Short mmCIF file of N, CA, C and O in Angstrom, two decimals:
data_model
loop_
_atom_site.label_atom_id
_atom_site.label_comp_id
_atom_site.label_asym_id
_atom_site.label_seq_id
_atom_site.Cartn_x
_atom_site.Cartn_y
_atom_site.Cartn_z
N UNK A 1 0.86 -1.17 0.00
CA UNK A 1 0.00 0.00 0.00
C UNK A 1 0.91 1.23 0.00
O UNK A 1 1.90 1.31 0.73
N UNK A 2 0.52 2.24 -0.89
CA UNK A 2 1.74 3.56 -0.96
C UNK A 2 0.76 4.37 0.05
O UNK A 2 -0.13 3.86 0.73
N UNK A 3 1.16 5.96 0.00
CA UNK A 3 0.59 6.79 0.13
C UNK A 3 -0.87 7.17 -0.34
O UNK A 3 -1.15 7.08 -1.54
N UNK A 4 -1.72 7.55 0.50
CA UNK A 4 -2.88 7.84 -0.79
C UNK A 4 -4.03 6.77 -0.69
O UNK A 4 -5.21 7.09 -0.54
N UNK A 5 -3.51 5.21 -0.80
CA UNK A 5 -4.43 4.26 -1.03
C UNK A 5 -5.52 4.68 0.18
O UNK A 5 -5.47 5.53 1.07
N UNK A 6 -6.46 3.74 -0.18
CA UNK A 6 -7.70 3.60 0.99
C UNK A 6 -7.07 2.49 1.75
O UNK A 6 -6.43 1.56 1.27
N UNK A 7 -7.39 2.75 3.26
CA UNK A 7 -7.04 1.69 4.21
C UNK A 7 -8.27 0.70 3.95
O UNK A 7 -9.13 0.99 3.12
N UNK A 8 -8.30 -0.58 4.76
CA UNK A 8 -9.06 -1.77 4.44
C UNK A 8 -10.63 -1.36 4.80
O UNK A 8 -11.70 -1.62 4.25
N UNK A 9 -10.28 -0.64 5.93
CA UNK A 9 -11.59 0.16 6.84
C UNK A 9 -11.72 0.72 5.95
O UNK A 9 -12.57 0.02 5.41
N UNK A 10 -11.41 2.04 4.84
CA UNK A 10 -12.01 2.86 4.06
C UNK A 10 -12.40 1.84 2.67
O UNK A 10 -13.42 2.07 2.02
N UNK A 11 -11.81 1.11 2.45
CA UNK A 11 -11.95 0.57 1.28
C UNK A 11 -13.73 -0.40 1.59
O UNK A 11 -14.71 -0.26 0.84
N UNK A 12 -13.70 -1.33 2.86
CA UNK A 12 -14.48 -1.64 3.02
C UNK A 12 -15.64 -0.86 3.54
O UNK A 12 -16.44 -1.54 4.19
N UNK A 13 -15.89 0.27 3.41
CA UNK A 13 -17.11 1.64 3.27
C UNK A 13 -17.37 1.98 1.78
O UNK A 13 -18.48 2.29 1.35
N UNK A 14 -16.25 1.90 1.05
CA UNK A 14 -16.53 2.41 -0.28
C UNK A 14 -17.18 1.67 -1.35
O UNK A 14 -18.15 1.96 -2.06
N UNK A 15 -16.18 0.34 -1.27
CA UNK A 15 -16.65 -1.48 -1.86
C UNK A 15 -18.31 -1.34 -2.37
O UNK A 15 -18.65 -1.11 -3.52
N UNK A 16 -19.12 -1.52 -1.35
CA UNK A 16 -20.50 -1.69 -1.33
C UNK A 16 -21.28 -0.13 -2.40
O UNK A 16 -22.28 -0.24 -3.11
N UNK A 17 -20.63 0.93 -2.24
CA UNK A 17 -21.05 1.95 -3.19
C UNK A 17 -20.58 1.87 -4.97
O UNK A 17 -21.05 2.56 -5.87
N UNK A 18 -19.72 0.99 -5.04
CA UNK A 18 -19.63 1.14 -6.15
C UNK A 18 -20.31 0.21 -7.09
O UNK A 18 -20.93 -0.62 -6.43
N UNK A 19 -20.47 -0.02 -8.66
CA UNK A 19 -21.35 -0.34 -9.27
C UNK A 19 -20.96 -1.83 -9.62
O UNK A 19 -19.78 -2.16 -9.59
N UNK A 20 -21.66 -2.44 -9.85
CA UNK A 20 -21.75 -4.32 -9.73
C UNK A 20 -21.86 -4.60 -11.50
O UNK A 20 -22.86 -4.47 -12.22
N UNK A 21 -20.77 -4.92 -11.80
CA UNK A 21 -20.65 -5.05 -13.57
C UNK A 21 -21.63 -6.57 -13.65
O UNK A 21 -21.77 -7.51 -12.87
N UNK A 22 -22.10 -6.31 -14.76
CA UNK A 22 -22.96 -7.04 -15.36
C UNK A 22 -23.14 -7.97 -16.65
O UNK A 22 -23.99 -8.75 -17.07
N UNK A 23 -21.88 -7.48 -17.06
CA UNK A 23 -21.40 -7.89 -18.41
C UNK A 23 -21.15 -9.47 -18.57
O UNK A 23 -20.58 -10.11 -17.68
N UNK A 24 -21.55 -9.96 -19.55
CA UNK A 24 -20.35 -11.49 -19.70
C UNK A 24 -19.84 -11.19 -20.72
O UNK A 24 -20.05 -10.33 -21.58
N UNK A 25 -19.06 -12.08 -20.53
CA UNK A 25 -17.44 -12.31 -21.47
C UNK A 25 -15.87 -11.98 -20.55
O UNK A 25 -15.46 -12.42 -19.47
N UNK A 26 -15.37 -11.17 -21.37
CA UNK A 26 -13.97 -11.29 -20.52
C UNK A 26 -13.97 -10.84 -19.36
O UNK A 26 -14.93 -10.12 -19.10
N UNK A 27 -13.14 -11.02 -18.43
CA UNK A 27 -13.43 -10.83 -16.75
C UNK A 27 -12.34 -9.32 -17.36
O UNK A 27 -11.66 -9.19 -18.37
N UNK A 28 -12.60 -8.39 -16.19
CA UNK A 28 -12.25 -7.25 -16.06
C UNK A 28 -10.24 -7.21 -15.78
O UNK A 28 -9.89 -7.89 -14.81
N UNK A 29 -9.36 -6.67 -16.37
CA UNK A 29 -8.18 -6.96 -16.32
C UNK A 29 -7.25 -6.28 -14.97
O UNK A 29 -6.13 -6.56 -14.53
N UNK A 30 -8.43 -5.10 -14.48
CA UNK A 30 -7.74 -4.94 -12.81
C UNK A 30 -9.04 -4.68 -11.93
O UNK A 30 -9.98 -4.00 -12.35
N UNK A 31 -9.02 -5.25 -10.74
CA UNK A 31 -10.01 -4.91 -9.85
C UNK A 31 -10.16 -3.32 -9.46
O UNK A 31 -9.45 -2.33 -9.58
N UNK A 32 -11.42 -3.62 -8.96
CA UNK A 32 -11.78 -2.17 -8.57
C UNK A 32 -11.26 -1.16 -7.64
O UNK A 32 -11.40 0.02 -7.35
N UNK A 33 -10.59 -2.22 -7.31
CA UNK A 33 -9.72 -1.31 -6.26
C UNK A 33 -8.37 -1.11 -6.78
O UNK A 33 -7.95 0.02 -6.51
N UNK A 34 -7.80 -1.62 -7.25
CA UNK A 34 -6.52 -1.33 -8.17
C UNK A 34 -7.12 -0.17 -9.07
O UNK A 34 -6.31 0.76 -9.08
N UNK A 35 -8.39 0.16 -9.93
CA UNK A 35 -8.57 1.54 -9.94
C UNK A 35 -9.21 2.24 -9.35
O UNK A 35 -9.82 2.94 -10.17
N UNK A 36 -9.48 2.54 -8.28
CA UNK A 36 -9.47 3.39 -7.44
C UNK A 36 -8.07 3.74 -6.89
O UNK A 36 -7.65 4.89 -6.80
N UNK A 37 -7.64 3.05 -6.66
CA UNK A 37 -5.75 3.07 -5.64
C UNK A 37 -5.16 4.32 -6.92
O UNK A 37 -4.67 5.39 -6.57
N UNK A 38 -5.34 3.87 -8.55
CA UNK A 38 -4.55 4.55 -8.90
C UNK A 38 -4.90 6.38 -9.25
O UNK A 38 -4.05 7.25 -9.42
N UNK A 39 -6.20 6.52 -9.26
CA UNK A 39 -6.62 7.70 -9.20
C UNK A 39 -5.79 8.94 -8.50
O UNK A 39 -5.57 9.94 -9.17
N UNK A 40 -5.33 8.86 -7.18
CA UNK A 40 -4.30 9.29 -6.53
C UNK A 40 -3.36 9.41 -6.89
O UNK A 40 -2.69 10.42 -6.70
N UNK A 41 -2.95 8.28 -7.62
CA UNK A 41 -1.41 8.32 -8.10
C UNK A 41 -1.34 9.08 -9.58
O UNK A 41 -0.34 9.74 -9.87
N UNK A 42 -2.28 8.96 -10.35
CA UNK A 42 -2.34 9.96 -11.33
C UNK A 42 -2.03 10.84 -11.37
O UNK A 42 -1.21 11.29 -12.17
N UNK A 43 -2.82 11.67 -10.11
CA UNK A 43 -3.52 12.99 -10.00
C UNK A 43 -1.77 13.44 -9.14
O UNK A 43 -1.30 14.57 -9.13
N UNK A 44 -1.24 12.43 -8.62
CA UNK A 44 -0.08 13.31 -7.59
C UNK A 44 1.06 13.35 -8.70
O UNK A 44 1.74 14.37 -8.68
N UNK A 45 1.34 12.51 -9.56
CA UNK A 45 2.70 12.27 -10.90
C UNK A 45 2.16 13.26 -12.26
O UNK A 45 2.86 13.34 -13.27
N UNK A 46 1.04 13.88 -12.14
CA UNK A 46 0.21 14.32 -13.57
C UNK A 46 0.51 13.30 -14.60
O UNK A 46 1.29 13.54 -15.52
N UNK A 47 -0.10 12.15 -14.44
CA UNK A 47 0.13 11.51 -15.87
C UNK A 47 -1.21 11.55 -16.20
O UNK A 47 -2.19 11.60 -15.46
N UNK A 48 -1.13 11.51 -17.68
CA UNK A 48 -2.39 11.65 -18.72
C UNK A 48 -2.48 10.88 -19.98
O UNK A 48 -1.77 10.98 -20.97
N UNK A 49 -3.72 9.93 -19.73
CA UNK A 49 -3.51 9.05 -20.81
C UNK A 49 -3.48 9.22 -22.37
O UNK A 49 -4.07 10.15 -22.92
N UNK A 50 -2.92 8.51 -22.89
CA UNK A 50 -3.02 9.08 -24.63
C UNK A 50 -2.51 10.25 -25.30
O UNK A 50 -2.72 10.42 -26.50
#
């Protein structure tokens, strides 16, 4: 865990608010919390995709 991330306590408050994918076919290539974690890290390095 770096700086920034959600602790387990915050993560497990947030978990339940976010949206429940529905899709079939390929499974999703990072969990939801791997993007959330990196939002922070974006926003603190300014990287910008594309």
């Amino acid at each position: 865990m770096s700086r920034g991330d959600p602790t387990a306590a915050r993560w497990a408050a947030l978990e339940p608010l976010l949206p429940v994918g529905k899709k079939s076919g390929r499974p999703p290539t990072w969990t939801k919390r791997q993007l959330i974690d990196e939002i922070p890290w974006r926003t603190r390095i300014g990287a910008v995709e594309g």
